[in-house]
Coordinates of C-alpha atoms and ligand atoms in Angstrom, one line a residue:
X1 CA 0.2 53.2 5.3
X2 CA 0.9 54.2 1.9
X3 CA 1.7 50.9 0.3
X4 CA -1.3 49.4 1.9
X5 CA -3.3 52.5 0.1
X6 CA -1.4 51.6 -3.4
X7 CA -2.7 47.8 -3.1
X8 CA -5.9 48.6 -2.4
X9 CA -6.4 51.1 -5.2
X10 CA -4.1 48.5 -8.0
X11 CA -6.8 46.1 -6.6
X12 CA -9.4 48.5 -7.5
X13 CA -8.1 49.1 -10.8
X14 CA -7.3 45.5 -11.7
X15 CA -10.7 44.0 -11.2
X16 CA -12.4 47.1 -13.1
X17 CA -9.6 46.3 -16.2
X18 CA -8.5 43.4 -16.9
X19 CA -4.9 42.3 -16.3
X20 CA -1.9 42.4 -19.0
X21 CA 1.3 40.7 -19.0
X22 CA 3.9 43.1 -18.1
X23 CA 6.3 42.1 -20.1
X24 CA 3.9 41.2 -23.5
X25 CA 1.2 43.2 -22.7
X26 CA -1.2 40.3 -24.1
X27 CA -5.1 39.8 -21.9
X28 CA -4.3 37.4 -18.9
X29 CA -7.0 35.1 -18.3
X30 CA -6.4 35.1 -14.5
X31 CA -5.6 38.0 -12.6
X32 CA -1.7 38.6 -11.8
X33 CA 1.5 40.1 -14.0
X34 CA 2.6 37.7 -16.0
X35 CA 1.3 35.7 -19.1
X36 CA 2.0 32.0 -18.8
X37 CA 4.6 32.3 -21.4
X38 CA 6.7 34.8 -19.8
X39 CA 5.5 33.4 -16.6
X40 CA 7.8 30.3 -17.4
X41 CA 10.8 32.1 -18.7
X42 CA 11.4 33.3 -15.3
X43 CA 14.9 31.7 -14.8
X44 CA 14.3 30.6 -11.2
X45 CA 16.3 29.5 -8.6
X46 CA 16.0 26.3 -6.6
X47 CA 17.4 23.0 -5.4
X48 CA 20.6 21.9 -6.1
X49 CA 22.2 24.7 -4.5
X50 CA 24.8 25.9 -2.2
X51 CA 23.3 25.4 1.0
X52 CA 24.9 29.1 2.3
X53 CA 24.1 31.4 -0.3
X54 CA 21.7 29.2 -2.4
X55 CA 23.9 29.6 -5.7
X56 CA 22.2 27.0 -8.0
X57 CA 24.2 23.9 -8.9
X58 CA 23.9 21.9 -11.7
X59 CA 24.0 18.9 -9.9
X60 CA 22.7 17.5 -7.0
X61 CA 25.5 15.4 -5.1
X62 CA 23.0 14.4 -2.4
X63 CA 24.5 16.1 0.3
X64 CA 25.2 19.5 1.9
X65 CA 28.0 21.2 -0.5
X66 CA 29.1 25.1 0.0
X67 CA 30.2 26.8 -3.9
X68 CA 33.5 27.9 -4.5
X69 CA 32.7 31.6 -3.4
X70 CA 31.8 30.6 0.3
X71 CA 34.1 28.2 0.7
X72 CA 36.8 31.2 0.0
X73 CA 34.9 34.3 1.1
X74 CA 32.1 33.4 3.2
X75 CA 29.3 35.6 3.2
X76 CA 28.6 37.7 6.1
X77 CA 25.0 35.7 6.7
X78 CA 24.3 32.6 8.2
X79 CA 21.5 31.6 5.3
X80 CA 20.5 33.2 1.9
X81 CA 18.1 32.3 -0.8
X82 CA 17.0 33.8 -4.3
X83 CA 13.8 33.7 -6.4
X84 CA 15.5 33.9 -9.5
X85 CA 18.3 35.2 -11.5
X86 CA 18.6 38.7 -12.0
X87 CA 18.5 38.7 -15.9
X88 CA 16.7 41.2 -18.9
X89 CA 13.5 39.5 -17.8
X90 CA 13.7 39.7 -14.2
X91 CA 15.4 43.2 -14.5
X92 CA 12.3 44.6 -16.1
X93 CA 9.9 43.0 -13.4
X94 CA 12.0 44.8 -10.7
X95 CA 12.7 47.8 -12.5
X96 CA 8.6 48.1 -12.5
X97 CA 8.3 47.1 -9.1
X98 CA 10.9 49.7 -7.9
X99 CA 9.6 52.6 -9.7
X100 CA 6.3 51.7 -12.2
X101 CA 3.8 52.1 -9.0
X102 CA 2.9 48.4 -10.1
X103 CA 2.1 47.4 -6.4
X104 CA 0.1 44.1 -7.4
X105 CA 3.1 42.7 -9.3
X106 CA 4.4 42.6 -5.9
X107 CA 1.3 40.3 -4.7
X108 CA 2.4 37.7 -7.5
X109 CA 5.6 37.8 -6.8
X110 CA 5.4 37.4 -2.7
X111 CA 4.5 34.1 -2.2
X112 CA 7.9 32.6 -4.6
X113 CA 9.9 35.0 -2.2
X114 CA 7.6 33.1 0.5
X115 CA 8.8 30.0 -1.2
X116 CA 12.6 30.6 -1.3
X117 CA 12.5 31.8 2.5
X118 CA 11.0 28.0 3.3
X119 CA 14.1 27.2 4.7
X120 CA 14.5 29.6 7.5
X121 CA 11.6 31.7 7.9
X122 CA 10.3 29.3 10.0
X123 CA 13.3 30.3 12.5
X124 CA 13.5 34.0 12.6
X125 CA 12.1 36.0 15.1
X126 CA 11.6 39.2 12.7
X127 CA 11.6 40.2 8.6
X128 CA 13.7 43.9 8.5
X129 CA 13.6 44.8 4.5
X130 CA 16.7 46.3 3.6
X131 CA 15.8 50.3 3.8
X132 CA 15.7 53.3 1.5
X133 CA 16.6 56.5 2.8
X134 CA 14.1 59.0 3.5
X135 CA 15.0 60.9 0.5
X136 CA 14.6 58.4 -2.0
X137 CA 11.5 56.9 0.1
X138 CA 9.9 60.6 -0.8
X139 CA 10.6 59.9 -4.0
X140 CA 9.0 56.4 -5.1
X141 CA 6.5 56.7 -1.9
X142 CA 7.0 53.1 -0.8
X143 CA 10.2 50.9 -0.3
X144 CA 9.8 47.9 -2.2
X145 CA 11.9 45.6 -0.1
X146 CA 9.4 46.6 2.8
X147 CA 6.4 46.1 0.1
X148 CA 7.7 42.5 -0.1
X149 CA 8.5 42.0 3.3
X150 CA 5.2 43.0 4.6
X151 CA 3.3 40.4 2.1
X152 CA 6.1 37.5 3.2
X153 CA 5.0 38.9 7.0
X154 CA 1.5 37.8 6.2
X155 CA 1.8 34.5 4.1
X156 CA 5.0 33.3 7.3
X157 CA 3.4 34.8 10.0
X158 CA 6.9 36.1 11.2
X159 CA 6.5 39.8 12.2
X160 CA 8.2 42.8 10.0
X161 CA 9.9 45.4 11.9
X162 CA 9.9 47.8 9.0
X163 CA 12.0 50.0 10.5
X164 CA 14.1 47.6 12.2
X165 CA 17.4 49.5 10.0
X166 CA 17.8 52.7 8.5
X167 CA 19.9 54.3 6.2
X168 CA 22.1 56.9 7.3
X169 CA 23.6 58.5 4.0
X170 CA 22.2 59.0 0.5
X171 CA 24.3 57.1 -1.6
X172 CA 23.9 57.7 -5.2
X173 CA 22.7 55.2 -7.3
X174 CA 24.4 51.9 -7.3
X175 CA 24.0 51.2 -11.4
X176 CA 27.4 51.4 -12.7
X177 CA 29.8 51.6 -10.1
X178 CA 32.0 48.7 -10.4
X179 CA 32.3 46.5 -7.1
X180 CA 35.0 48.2 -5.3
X181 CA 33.0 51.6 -5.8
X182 CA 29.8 49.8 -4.5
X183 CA 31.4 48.7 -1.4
X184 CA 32.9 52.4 -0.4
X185 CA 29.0 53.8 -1.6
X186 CA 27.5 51.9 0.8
X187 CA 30.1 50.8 3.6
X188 CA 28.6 52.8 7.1
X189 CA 25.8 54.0 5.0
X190 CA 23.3 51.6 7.1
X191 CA 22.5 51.1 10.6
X192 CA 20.2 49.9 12.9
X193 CA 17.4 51.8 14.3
X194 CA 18.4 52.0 18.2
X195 CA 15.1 52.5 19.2
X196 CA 14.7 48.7 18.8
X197 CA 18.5 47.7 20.1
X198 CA 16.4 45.4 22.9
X199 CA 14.6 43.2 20.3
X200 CA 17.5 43.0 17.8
X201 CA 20.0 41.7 20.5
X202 CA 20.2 37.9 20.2
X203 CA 17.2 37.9 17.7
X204 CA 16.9 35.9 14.2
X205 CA 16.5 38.2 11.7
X206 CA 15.6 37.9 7.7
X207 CA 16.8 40.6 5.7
X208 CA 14.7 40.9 2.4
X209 CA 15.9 42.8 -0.4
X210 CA 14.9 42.9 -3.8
X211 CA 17.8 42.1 -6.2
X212 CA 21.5 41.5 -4.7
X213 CA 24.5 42.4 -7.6
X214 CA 27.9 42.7 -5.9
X215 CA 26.6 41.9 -2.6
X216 CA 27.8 45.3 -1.2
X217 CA 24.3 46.5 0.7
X218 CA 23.7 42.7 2.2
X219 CA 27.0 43.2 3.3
X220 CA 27.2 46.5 5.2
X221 CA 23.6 45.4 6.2
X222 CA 25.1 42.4 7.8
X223 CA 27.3 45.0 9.3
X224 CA 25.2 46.8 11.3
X225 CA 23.1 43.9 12.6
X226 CA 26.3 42.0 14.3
X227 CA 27.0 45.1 15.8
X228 CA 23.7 45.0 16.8
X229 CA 24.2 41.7 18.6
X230 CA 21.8 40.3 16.3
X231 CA 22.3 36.2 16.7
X232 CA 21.2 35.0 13.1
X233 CA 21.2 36.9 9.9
X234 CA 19.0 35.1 6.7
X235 CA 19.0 37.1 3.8
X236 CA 16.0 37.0 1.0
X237 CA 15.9 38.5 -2.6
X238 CA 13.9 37.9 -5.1
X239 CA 16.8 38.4 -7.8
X240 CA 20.4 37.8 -7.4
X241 CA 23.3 38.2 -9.8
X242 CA 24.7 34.5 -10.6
X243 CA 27.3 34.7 -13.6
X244 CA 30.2 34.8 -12.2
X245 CA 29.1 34.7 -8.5
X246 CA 29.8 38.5 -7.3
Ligands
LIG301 ZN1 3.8 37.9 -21.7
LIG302 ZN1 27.5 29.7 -1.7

């Protein structure tokens, strides 16, 4: 398992040198990725929030309220849930984690994904990180979804099915393209892997992923598991897009 082999060696590294923030480069006292400071300007995501998609409210009202989006244009999951917003400062932690090789930022940032996902992991049979095609896997040498899949895996106990999807065509990269563009990228560019159609029918699945934008991959995701006959479809990230609610 290469990402398995990356951990170990980070872990090598890290107790041999001493950590740095990522983002200020300062000495950490403690091992991990982030200094305190920056540590706290993490613009998180928590409770209030809509209880489909988990867009933050302001507010609590006490009850369970849906935002405007799903109330108009329901997602095609039953449950999602987001560390934090995608931002500069949450852009550069995923831009690293995606292609800086920085494999233990992923170990601090697992257990807040393990956090978010307290609402449903719980019920789902099987964690299926949203997949990179082969190409691009040849590329980076680990998927990060599955990177952070695999660590929720071990702090929830629910199993990953790592290949439990596939993508079928290389789409170009998604930074840029407007939404409409993004949604004809990636529409019938995923499937499911068929070798597992008996386990997928009727099963609860989470989908993790690491940042959702337009919503376009979740979507054609979402896709492919219903065809599937997939029962229950939560969706984690660890950053989402929130102004203005793509
Ligand atoms: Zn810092
Ligand atoms: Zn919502």
């Amino acid at each position: 398992m290469h990402a398995t082999l990356h951990m170990l060696s980070h872990l090598v590294v890290t107790t041999l040198f001493p950590s740095r923030c990522l983002i200020c480069h300062d000495l950490l006292q403690e091992t991990g990725s982030l200094c305190r400071d920056h540590f706290h300007a993490l613009n998180l995501v928590g409770d209030p929030c809509c209880t489909l998609c988990g867009f933050p409210f302001e507010f609590s009202s006490g009850e369970s309220v849906l935002c405007a989006e799903c109330i108009h244009n329901p997602p095609a999951y039953d449950t999602g849930r987001t560390v934090m917003h995608y931002d500069s400062l949450s852009r550069v932690l995923i831009t690293r984690l995606k292609y800086g090789d920085y494999t233990d930022l992923a170990v601090t940032l697992a257990p807040m994904l393990h956090r978010a996902g307290g609402a449903f992991l719980s019920d789902c049979d099987m964690i299926i990180p949203v997949p990179l095609h082969w190409r691009r896997l040849l590329q980076r040498t680990y998927n990060q979804s599955a990177l952070l899949g695999g660590l929720v895996s071990q702090l929830s106990g629910v199993p990953m099915l790592p290949d439990g999807m596939v993508r079928t065509r290389h789409t170009p990269q998604q930074a840029g393209l407007d939404r409409k563009d993004r949604l004809k990228n990636v529409k019938r560019a995923f499937t499911v892997n068929h070798r597992h159609a008996d386990r997928l029918a009727g099963a609860r699945v989470c989908l993790i992923d690491d940042v959702i934008t337009t919503g376009a991959t979740i979507d054609a995701c979402c896709r492919a598991l219903k065809q599937a006959r997939v029962e229950k479809i939560y969706v984690l990230s660890m950053a989402r897009t929130l102004r203005g609610h793509a």
